[in-house]
Amino acid sequence: MTFTAHILTLYPDMFPGPLEHSLSGKALDNEQWRIQLYPLRDYATDKHRSVDDTPAGGGAGMVLRADVLGRALDDVTAKAPQATRFLLSPRGTPLTQPHVRQMVHETDIIFVCGRFEGVDQRVIDTYDLQELSIGDYILSGGEIATLVVLDAIVRLLPGVMGNDQSGEQESFENGLVEHPHYTRPQIWKAQSIPDILLSGHHEKISQWRLAQSEQLTQQRRPDLWHKYSKKP
Ligand code: SAH
């Protein structure tokens, strides 16, 4: 089954955007995945096609209306009833590589892109939207966050990445950040490649890489190191 991303957005022209290029673009051309857009303005009913309104209780900014978003969600849910429904949101569960690995097994995923201050809470509750964050900072909308999540998913779809193994050796796959890489020229600006990498001794190379990964993780990501070093 082809993986389909159902995207609810005020800015449909932002898709596929950067995903049109490189491996994800090729995979899109080959129909290894699909994007289905649900432009939110199409679900507005008043003559101004308004999608947002002022927050109840006052305060800055605007909020996406429950009725407009609700109609869009009714539409997408009818088309993809089994799909997981995500709302991109800075207060959501932070996206991690194990999470991405799970998403790859789904055939349809719905992405609701927030804008302004966010969306009416009743929509989140009624449609059981799972809030998903791409990091502890604020973007101006959920579109770029959706592109980030999709990029992470699509590269793991079967047949998309040339060398299937390379997906398994990346940072986070084993709870560590990755070791350093080197390539030609062998000597560059008076610096040579570490001897071990030129030794042809695969087991020693693996050990060296693991040691480097562990050292970097310990230095840069004490949070990950803590989990890793506690593993049985
Ligand atoms: N008022 C909100 C931020 C709204 S930003 C708050 O303080 O939590 C507008 C929209 O951008 C959000 O509805 C969400 O869809 C998207 N967005 C912003 N930052 C994001 C992040 N870190 N991860 C995922 N989506 C984000």
Coordinates of C-alpha atoms in Angstrom, one line a residue, residues 3-207:
F3 CA 1.8 5.7 2.2
T4 CA -0.5 8.7 2.0
A5 CA 0.0 11.9 4.0
H6 CA -3.3 13.8 4.4
I7 CA -2.5 17.4 5.1
L8 CA -5.0 20.0 6.5
T9 CA -3.5 23.4 5.9
L10 CA -4.1 27.0 5.1
Y11 CA -1.1 27.0 2.8
P12 CA -1.4 24.0 0.4
D13 CA 1.2 25.6 -1.9
M14 CA 3.9 24.8 0.7
F15 CA 3.6 21.1 -0.3
P16 CA 5.5 19.1 -1.5
G17 CA 8.0 22.1 -1.2
P18 CA 11.4 20.8 -0.4
L19 CA 10.2 17.2 -0.5
E20 CA 9.9 17.5 -4.3
H21 CA 13.7 17.1 -4.5
S22 CA 16.2 14.3 -4.0
L23 CA 15.1 10.9 -2.8
S24 CA 11.7 12.0 -1.4
G25 CA 10.9 13.7 -4.7
K26 CA 11.9 10.7 -6.7
A27 CA 9.8 8.5 -4.4
L28 CA 6.8 10.9 -4.9
D29 CA 7.2 10.7 -8.7
N30 CA 7.4 6.9 -8.5
E31 CA 4.2 6.9 -6.3
Q32 CA 5.9 5.3 -3.4
W33 CA 4.1 7.9 -1.3
R34 CA 1.4 10.5 -1.9
I35 CA 0.3 13.8 -0.6
Q36 CA -3.5 14.6 -0.3
L37 CA -4.2 18.2 0.5
Y38 CA -7.2 19.6 2.3
P39 CA -7.0 23.4 2.0
L40 CA -8.8 24.8 5.1
R41 CA -10.3 27.8 3.3
D42 CA -12.4 25.3 1.2
Y43 CA -14.2 24.4 4.4
A44 CA -15.1 28.0 5.4
T45 CA -18.8 28.9 4.7
D46 CA -19.1 32.7 5.2
K47 CA -18.5 35.1 2.4
H48 CA -15.1 36.1 3.6
R49 CA -14.1 32.4 3.9
S50 CA -12.8 33.1 7.4
V51 CA -11.0 30.3 9.2
D52 CA -9.9 32.1 12.4
D53 CA -11.4 34.2 15.1
T54 CA -10.4 36.0 18.3
P55 CA -9.6 33.9 21.4
A56 CA -12.5 33.4 23.9
G57 CA -11.5 35.1 27.1
G58 CA -9.4 37.7 25.2
G59 CA -5.7 37.9 24.6
A60 CA -3.4 38.2 21.6
G61 CA -3.7 36.6 18.2
M62 CA -6.3 34.4 16.6
V63 CA -7.5 30.8 16.9
L64 CA -8.4 28.4 14.1
R65 CA -12.2 27.9 14.3
A66 CA -13.7 24.6 15.5
D67 CA -16.4 24.5 12.8
V68 CA -14.1 25.0 9.8
L69 CA -11.5 22.5 11.1
G70 CA -14.2 20.1 12.1
R71 CA -15.6 20.0 8.5
A72 CA -12.1 19.4 7.1
L73 CA -11.6 16.6 9.7
D74 CA -15.0 15.0 8.8
D75 CA -13.9 15.0 5.2
V76 CA -10.5 13.5 5.7
T77 CA -11.8 10.9 8.3
A78 CA -14.4 9.7 5.8
K79 CA -11.6 9.2 3.3
A80 CA -9.0 7.6 5.7
P81 CA -11.0 6.3 8.6
Q82 CA -8.1 4.2 10.0
A83 CA -5.5 7.0 9.9
T84 CA -3.8 8.4 13.0
R85 CA -4.5 12.1 13.3
F86 CA -1.7 14.3 14.3
L87 CA -1.8 18.0 15.2
L88 CA 1.6 19.6 14.9
S89 CA 2.0 21.5 18.2
P90 CA 4.9 22.8 20.3
R91 CA 3.2 21.3 23.4
G92 CA 3.0 17.8 21.8
T93 CA 5.0 14.7 22.3
P94 CA 8.5 15.4 21.0
L95 CA 9.2 13.5 17.7
T96 CA 12.0 10.9 18.0
Q97 CA 13.5 8.3 15.6
P98 CA 11.7 5.3 17.3
H99 CA 8.5 7.2 16.8
V100 CA 9.3 7.8 13.1
R101 CA 10.1 4.0 12.8
Q102 CA 6.5 3.2 14.0
M103 CA 4.9 5.7 11.7
V104 CA 6.5 4.1 8.7
H105 CA 4.2 1.1 9.1
E106 CA 1.1 3.2 8.7
T107 CA -0.6 3.6 5.3
D108 CA -2.4 6.9 6.0
I109 CA -1.5 9.7 8.4
I110 CA -3.4 12.9 8.9
F111 CA -1.4 16.1 9.7
V112 CA -3.3 19.1 10.9
C113 CA -1.2 22.2 10.5
G114 CA -1.9 24.8 13.1
R115 CA -1.5 28.6 12.5
F116 CA -2.0 31.7 14.6
E117 CA -2.2 30.9 18.3
G118 CA -3.3 27.4 17.5
V119 CA -6.6 25.5 17.2
D120 CA -9.9 25.4 19.3
Q121 CA -9.4 22.8 22.0
R122 CA -12.8 21.1 21.3
V123 CA -11.4 20.0 17.9
I124 CA -8.4 18.3 19.6
D125 CA -10.7 16.5 22.0
T126 CA -13.5 15.5 19.5
Y127 CA -11.2 14.1 16.8
D128 CA -8.6 12.7 19.3
L129 CA -5.8 14.6 17.7
Q130 CA -2.3 13.5 18.9
E131 CA -0.2 16.5 19.5
L132 CA 3.3 16.2 18.0
S133 CA 6.2 18.6 18.4
I134 CA 9.4 18.8 16.4
G135 CA 11.3 20.6 19.2
D136 CA 11.1 23.2 21.9
Y137 CA 10.8 26.3 19.8
I138 CA 7.9 28.1 18.2
L139 CA 7.3 28.0 14.4
S140 CA 4.8 30.2 12.7
G141 CA 2.8 27.2 11.5
G142 CA 2.5 23.5 11.3
E143 CA 3.5 23.2 7.7
I144 CA 7.3 23.2 8.1
A145 CA 6.9 20.8 11.0
T146 CA 4.8 18.5 8.8
L147 CA 7.5 18.6 6.1
V148 CA 10.1 17.7 8.8
V149 CA 8.1 14.7 10.0
L150 CA 7.4 13.6 6.4
D151 CA 11.0 13.8 5.4
A152 CA 11.9 11.6 8.3
I153 CA 9.2 9.0 7.4
V154 CA 9.7 8.9 3.6
R155 CA 13.4 8.2 3.7
L156 CA 12.5 5.0 5.7
L157 CA 9.8 3.8 3.3
P158 CA 10.9 0.5 1.7
G159 CA 12.9 1.1 -1.4
V160 CA 13.3 4.8 -1.0
M161 CA 16.8 5.0 0.4
G162 CA 19.4 3.4 -2.0
N163 CA 21.4 1.6 0.6
D164 CA 18.9 0.1 3.1
Q165 CA 21.6 -0.3 5.7
S166 CA 22.5 3.3 6.0
G167 CA 19.1 4.0 7.6
E168 CA 20.1 1.7 10.5
Q169 CA 23.4 3.3 11.4
E170 CA 22.3 6.8 11.9
S171 CA 22.3 8.9 15.0
F172 CA 19.6 7.8 17.5
E173 CA 19.0 4.4 16.0
N174 CA 20.9 2.7 18.8
G175 CA 20.4 5.5 21.4
L176 CA 23.7 7.2 20.5
V177 CA 24.7 10.0 18.2
E178 CA 26.8 9.0 15.2
H179 CA 30.6 8.6 14.9
P180 CA 32.6 11.0 12.7
H181 CA 32.9 10.3 8.9
Y182 CA 35.9 10.7 6.6
T183 CA 36.4 10.4 2.9
R184 CA 39.0 11.3 0.2
P185 CA 41.4 13.0 0.0
Q186 CA 43.4 10.9 2.4
I187 CA 45.4 13.9 3.5
W188 CA 43.7 17.3 3.5
K189 CA 45.2 20.5 5.0
A190 CA 47.9 18.4 6.7
Q191 CA 45.2 16.2 8.4
S192 CA 45.0 12.5 7.7
I193 CA 42.2 10.1 8.1
P194 CA 42.5 8.1 11.4
D195 CA 44.7 5.0 10.6
I196 CA 42.1 2.5 11.9
L197 CA 39.7 3.5 9.1
L198 CA 42.3 2.6 6.5
S199 CA 43.2 -0.7 8.1
G200 CA 40.5 -2.8 6.5
H201 CA 39.9 -4.5 9.8
H202 CA 36.1 -4.4 10.0
E203 CA 35.7 -5.5 13.6
K204 CA 38.2 -3.0 14.9
I205 CA 36.6 -0.3 12.8
S206 CA 33.2 -1.1 14.3
Q207 CA 34.7 -0.9 17.8

